[in-house]
CSV table of C-alpha atoms in Angstrom, one decimal:
chain,number,residue,atom,x,y,z
A,1,MET,CA,92.1,-42.8,17.0
A,2,GLU,CA,88.4,-41.9,17.9
A,3,GLN,CA,85.4,-43.1,15.9
A,4,THR,CA,82.6,-41.0,15.3
A,5,LYS,CA,79.3,-42.6,16.0
A,6,THR,CA,76.5,-42.0,13.9
A,7,ARG,CA,72.9,-42.1,14.9
A,8,PRO,CA,70.9,-44.8,12.7
A,9,SER,CA,68.4,-43.2,10.9
A,10,PRO,CA,64.9,-44.6,11.5
A,11,ARG,CA,64.0,-47.3,8.9
A,12,THR,CA,61.2,-47.2,6.7
A,13,PRO,CA,58.9,-50.2,6.8
A,14,ALA,CA,59.1,-52.3,4.0
A,15,GLY,CA,56.7,-51.3,0.9
A,16,ALA,CA,55.8,-47.9,2.7
A,17,PRO,CA,56.6,-44.9,0.5
A,18,ALA,CA,59.3,-42.4,1.6
A,19,PRO,CA,57.8,-39.0,3.3
A,20,LYS,CA,58.1,-36.1,0.6
A,21,LYS,CA,59.7,-33.2,1.5
A,22,ALA,CA,57.7,-29.9,0.5
A,23,PRO,CA,59.7,-27.9,-1.9
A,24,PRO,CA,61.0,-24.6,-0.4
A,25,GLY,CA,59.4,-21.5,-0.7
A,26,ARG,CA,55.8,-23.3,-1.5
A,27,ASN,CA,54.0,-22.3,1.9
A,28,ALA,CA,55.1,-18.3,1.6
A,29,PRO,CA,52.6,-17.6,-1.5
A,30,GLU,CA,49.7,-19.7,0.2
A,31,LYS,CA,50.0,-17.6,3.3
A,32,ARG,CA,49.9,-14.3,1.3
A,33,SER,CA,46.9,-15.5,-0.6
A,34,ARG,CA,45.2,-16.3,2.7
A,35,LEU,CA,46.0,-13.0,4.0
A,36,THR,CA,44.8,-11.2,1.0
A,37,GLU,CA,41.7,-13.1,1.0
A,38,LYS,CA,41.0,-12.1,5.0
A,39,GLU,CA,41.6,-8.6,4.2
A,40,LYS,CA,39.5,-8.6,1.1
A,41,ARG,CA,36.5,-10.1,3.7
A,42,GLY,CA,37.6,-7.5,6.3
A,43,ALA,CA,37.1,-4.5,3.7
A,44,GLN,CA,33.8,-5.8,2.6
A,45,THR,CA,32.4,-6.3,6.1
A,46,LEU,CA,33.6,-2.6,7.0
A,47,LEU,CA,31.8,-1.4,3.6
A,48,ALA,CA,28.5,-3.2,4.4
A,49,ILE,CA,28.7,-1.7,8.3
A,50,LEU,CA,29.3,1.9,6.9
A,51,PHE,CA,26.5,1.3,4.3
A,52,VAL,CA,23.9,0.2,6.9
A,53,ALA,CA,24.9,3.0,9.0
A,54,VAL,CA,24.5,5.9,6.3
A,55,VAL,CA,21.1,4.1,5.6
A,56,LEU,CA,20.0,4.3,9.0
A,57,TYR,CA,21.3,7.8,9.5
A,58,LEU,CA,19.4,9.2,6.4
A,59,LEU,CA,16.5,7.4,7.7
A,60,ILE,CA,16.4,9.1,10.9
A,61,VAL,CA,17.1,12.6,9.2
A,62,LEU,CA,14.0,11.8,7.1
A,63,ILE,CA,11.8,10.8,10.1
A,64,ILE,CA,13.0,14.1,11.9
A,65,ALA,CA,12.2,16.1,8.8
A,66,VAL,CA,8.7,14.8,8.4
A,67,PHE,CA,7.9,15.1,11.9
A,68,VAL,CA,8.8,18.8,12.0
A,69,TRP,CA,7.1,19.5,8.7
A,70,TYR,CA,4.0,17.9,10.1
A,71,SER,CA,4.2,19.7,13.3
A,72,PHE,CA,4.5,23.4,11.5
A,73,SER,CA,1.7,22.3,8.8
A,74,THR,CA,-0.7,20.6,11.0
A,75,PRO,CA,-2.7,22.4,13.6
A,76,ALA,CA,-2.9,20.9,17.2
A,77,GLU,CA,-5.7,18.7,18.2
A,78,SER,CA,-8.9,20.7,18.5
A,79,ASN,CA,-9.6,20.2,22.3
A,80,THR,CA,-6.8,22.3,22.8
A,81,LEU,CA,-7.7,25.1,20.4
A,82,TYR,CA,-10.4,27.7,20.7
A,83,SER,CA,-13.5,27.5,18.6
A,84,LEU,CA,-14.9,31.3,17.4
A,85,ARG,CA,-18.2,32.9,17.2
A,86,ILE,CA,-19.2,36.6,16.2
A,87,VAL,CA,-22.2,37.7,17.7
A,88,THR,CA,-24.0,41.1,18.6
A,89,GLU,CA,-24.4,42.7,21.8
A,90,ASP,CA,-28.0,40.7,22.3
A,91,GLY,CA,-26.0,37.5,22.0
A,92,ASN,CA,-27.2,36.3,18.9
A,93,ILE,CA,-24.9,34.6,16.5
A,94,LYS,CA,-24.4,36.7,13.3
A,95,ARG,CA,-23.0,35.0,10.2
A,96,ALA,CA,-20.1,33.3,11.8
A,97,ALA,CA,-19.6,30.2,13.8
A,98,TYR,CA,-16.3,28.4,13.7
A,99,SER,CA,-15.3,25.2,14.9
A,100,ALA,CA,-11.7,25.0,16.5
A,101,SER,CA,-10.5,23.1,13.0
A,102,GLU,CA,-12.1,26.0,11.0
A,103,ALA,CA,-10.7,28.9,13.4
A,104,ASN,CA,-7.0,27.7,13.7
A,105,ASN,CA,-4.3,26.8,11.4
A,106,SER,CA,-0.6,26.8,11.7
A,107,TYR,CA,-0.3,30.5,12.7
A,108,GLY,CA,-3.1,30.7,15.0
A,109,LEU,CA,-6.8,32.0,15.5
A,110,TYR,CA,-8.4,33.3,12.3
A,111,LEU,CA,-11.6,34.9,11.0
A,112,ARG,CA,-12.7,35.7,7.7
A,113,TYR,CA,-13.2,39.3,6.5
A,114,SER,CA,-16.6,38.3,4.5
A,115,ASP,CA,-17.9,37.3,7.9
A,116,VAL,CA,-17.1,40.3,9.9
A,117,ALA,CA,-17.4,43.2,7.2
A,118,PRO,CA,-20.8,43.4,6.7
A,119,LEU,CA,-21.4,43.4,10.4
A,120,CYS,CA,-19.2,46.1,11.1
A,121,GLY,CA,-19.3,48.3,7.9
A,122,PHE,CA,-15.6,47.8,6.9
A,123,GLY,CA,-14.8,48.6,3.3
A,124,ILE,CA,-11.7,47.3,1.4
A,125,ALA,CA,-10.0,48.1,-1.8
A,126,GLY,CA,-6.7,46.8,-3.4
A,127,ASP,CA,-5.5,44.2,-5.7
A,128,GLU,CA,-4.1,40.5,-5.4
A,129,GLU,CA,-1.0,41.5,-3.5
A,130,THR,CA,-2.1,44.7,-1.2
A,131,VAL,CA,-5.5,45.6,0.0
A,132,THR,CA,-6.5,48.4,2.4
A,133,LEU,CA,-9.1,47.8,5.0
A,134,TYR,CA,-11.3,51.1,5.8
A,135,LEU,CA,-13.3,51.7,8.9
A,136,PRO,CA,-16.8,53.0,8.6
A,137,GLU,CA,-17.1,56.8,8.1
A,138,LYS,CA,-18.0,59.0,11.3
A,139,GLY,CA,-19.4,61.8,9.4
A,140,PRO,CA,-18.8,63.7,6.0
A,141,VAL,CA,-15.0,63.0,5.4
A,142,GLU,CA,-12.7,63.1,2.7
A,143,HIS,CA,-11.9,59.5,1.7
A,144,GLY,CA,-8.2,60.0,2.5
A,145,ASP,CA,-9.3,60.9,6.0
A,146,LEU,CA,-10.8,57.6,6.6
A,147,GLU,CA,-8.9,55.4,9.2
A,148,CYS,CA,-7.4,52.5,7.4
A,149,ILE,CA,-5.2,49.4,7.5
A,150,VAL,CA,-3.0,48.3,4.8
A,151,LEU,CA,-2.5,44.5,4.8
A,152,HIS,CA,-0.1,42.6,2.5
A,153,ARG,CA,-0.5,39.1,1.0
A,154,ASN,CA,1.0,36.3,3.2
A,155,SER,CA,2.6,38.9,5.4
A,156,SER,CA,2.6,39.9,9.0
A,157,LEU,CA,3.8,43.4,8.2
A,158,ILE,CA,0.8,45.8,8.0
A,159,GLU,CA,0.2,49.5,8.2
A,160,VAL,CA,-2.2,51.3,10.7
A,161,ASN,CA,-2.9,54.8,9.6
A,162,GLY,CA,0.4,54.8,8.0
A,163,ASN,CA,2.2,53.4,11.1
A,164,HIS,CA,4.2,50.3,10.1
A,165,VAL,CA,3.8,47.3,12.6
A,166,ARG,CA,4.4,43.6,12.9
A,167,LEU,CA,1.5,41.0,13.7
A,168,SER,CA,2.2,37.9,15.3
A,169,ALA,CA,0.5,36.1,12.2
A,170,PRO,CA,0.3,36.8,8.5
A,171,ILE,CA,-2.5,37.9,6.5
A,172,LEU,CA,-3.5,35.2,4.2
A,173,PHE,CA,-5.3,36.1,0.8
A,174,GLU,CA,-7.9,33.1,0.0
A,175,GLY,CA,-9.5,33.6,-3.4
A,176,LYS,CA,-11.6,36.8,-3.0
A,177,ASP,CA,-11.6,36.4,0.7
A,178,TYR,CA,-9.2,37.1,3.2
A,179,LEU,CA,-8.2,35.4,6.8
A,180,LEU,CA,-7.3,37.9,9.3
A,181,PRO,CA,-5.9,36.8,12.4
A,182,VAL,CA,-8.0,37.8,15.6
A,183,SER,CA,-5.0,39.6,16.9
A,184,LEU,CA,-5.2,42.2,14.5
A,185,PHE,CA,-8.6,43.3,15.8
A,186,GLU,CA,-7.5,42.6,19.6
A,187,THR,CA,-4.5,44.7,19.4
A,188,TYR,CA,-5.2,47.7,17.0
A,189,LEU,CA,-9.0,48.2,16.7
A,190,THR,CA,-11.4,49.6,19.5
A,191,GLY,CA,-15.1,49.0,19.2
A,192,LEU,CA,-14.8,45.2,18.9
A,193,THR,CA,-14.9,42.9,22.1
A,194,VAL,CA,-12.7,40.0,21.9
A,195,GLU,CA,-13.1,37.6,25.1
A,196,TYR,CA,-11.8,34.1,26.0
A,197,ASP,CA,-14.0,31.5,27.6
A,198,GLU,CA,-11.4,29.0,29.1
A,199,GLU,CA,-13.9,26.4,30.0
A,200,GLU,CA,-15.5,25.9,26.5
A,201,ARG,CA,-12.5,26.9,24.8
A,202,LEU,CA,-14.3,29.6,23.0
A,203,CYS,CA,-13.3,32.9,21.5
A,204,LEU,CA,-16.2,35.3,21.4
A,205,ILE,CA,-16.1,38.5,19.1
A,206,THR,CA,-18.9,41.2,20.3
A,207,VAL,CA,-20.1,43.7,17.6
A,208,PRO,CA,-21.6,46.5,19.1
A,209,GLU,CA,-25.0,47.6,18.0
A,210,LYS,CA,-23.7,51.4,17.5
A,211,LEU,CA,-20.7,51.1,15.2
A,212,ASP,CA,-17.8,53.1,16.6
A,213,PHE,CA,-14.7,51.7,15.4
A,214,THR,CA,-11.3,53.8,15.8
A,215,LEU,CA,-7.8,52.4,15.4
A,216,LYS,CA,-5.3,52.6,18.3
A,217,LEU,CA,-2.5,54.1,16.3
A,218,HIS,CA,-3.0,57.5,14.7
A,219,ARG,CA,-1.8,59.0,11.7
A,220,PRO,CA,1.8,60.4,12.2
A,221,THR,CA,1.6,64.2,12.9
A,222,GLU,CA,3.6,66.5,10.7
A,223,ALA,CA,7.1,67.7,12.0
A,224,PRO,CA,7.4,71.3,12.7
A,225,GLN,CA,8.9,73.2,10.0
A,226,CYS,CA,12.4,74.6,10.5
A,227,ASP,CA,13.5,77.9,10.2
A,228,LEU,CA,16.2,77.4,7.2
A,229,THR,CA,17.1,81.2,7.1
A,230,LEU,CA,19.6,80.2,10.0
A,231,LEU,CA,22.2,77.6,8.9
A,232,PRO,CA,24.7,76.2,11.2
A,233,GLY,CA,27.7,78.7,11.9
A,234,GLU,CA,25.8,82.0,11.0
A,235,ASP,CA,24.9,84.4,13.4
A,236,SER,CA,21.7,85.7,14.1
A,237,SER,CA,22.5,89.3,14.1
A,238,GLU,CA,24.1,88.9,10.8
A,239,ALA,CA,21.0,87.4,9.2
A,240,SER,CA,19.0,90.0,10.8
A,241,ALA,CA,21.1,92.5,9.1
A,242,GLU,CA,21.1,91.3,5.7
A,243,GLU,CA,17.1,91.4,5.8
C-alpha cells in the first residue's frame, strides 16, 4: 500500500509571530474607495480646465468687442485725414479753418452750418428733429419756390427739392448748430468748389464772390393729366356718341 508523502510546512523560527492572513473581501472596498477618489480628482481637474477655457474665451470676446467699438468710435490718426478750410475766391480764410481731428469724425469729413451759412447766404428753419436749408433767393420769388434741402436729425436720408436721396454720412445736430458732411455740398450743390490737396492732406472749399447756388436735383415735374372719360374697355365712338 502506497503511502502519501506530505510536504513538510516551513517552520516558523522560535519566538517569531505567525503571519496573519488578510480577512477575505477586505481589499475590494479599499480599491473602490481609491477609484472613487481618483474619479473625483479627475472630474475636478476637468471642471477647472473648462472654467479656465470659458474665462479665456470670454476675455478674447471682450477684447475683440472693445477693439471693434474703438475702431468705429475713434477717428484714425490725423496724418491720414484731411484738414479743412473755407475760403473766398481771393484765397482769404473766412470764418473756418479745421484741423484734421476737428474736421473728421467716425462718419467722415464735416463742416459746421454756422461757419458756411453766413458766407453763402443760406437760411434754415425747423425744429429739433427736422430742419430745411434754403438757398439764397435769385430774385422776387415765393417762399415755396426757394430751392431747399430737408435734413433729418442723425439720419443720412435727405430731401433735395422734394427728391428723397441718401447720403454716405448722416446729418448731425449739435445743440443749436448742425454738422454737415462735405459730401452733401460736393454731390448736390453747384456754386461751391470742393478741392482736395493730396500732398497737404487739405480739403479746400471755395465760396464764389457772386453767390449763385443751385441744387443738382430739381423739383419733380407734375405728371400729365389723364383723360378719365375713356375707361378701359370702352369704345371711343360710344363715348363721343354719349356726349
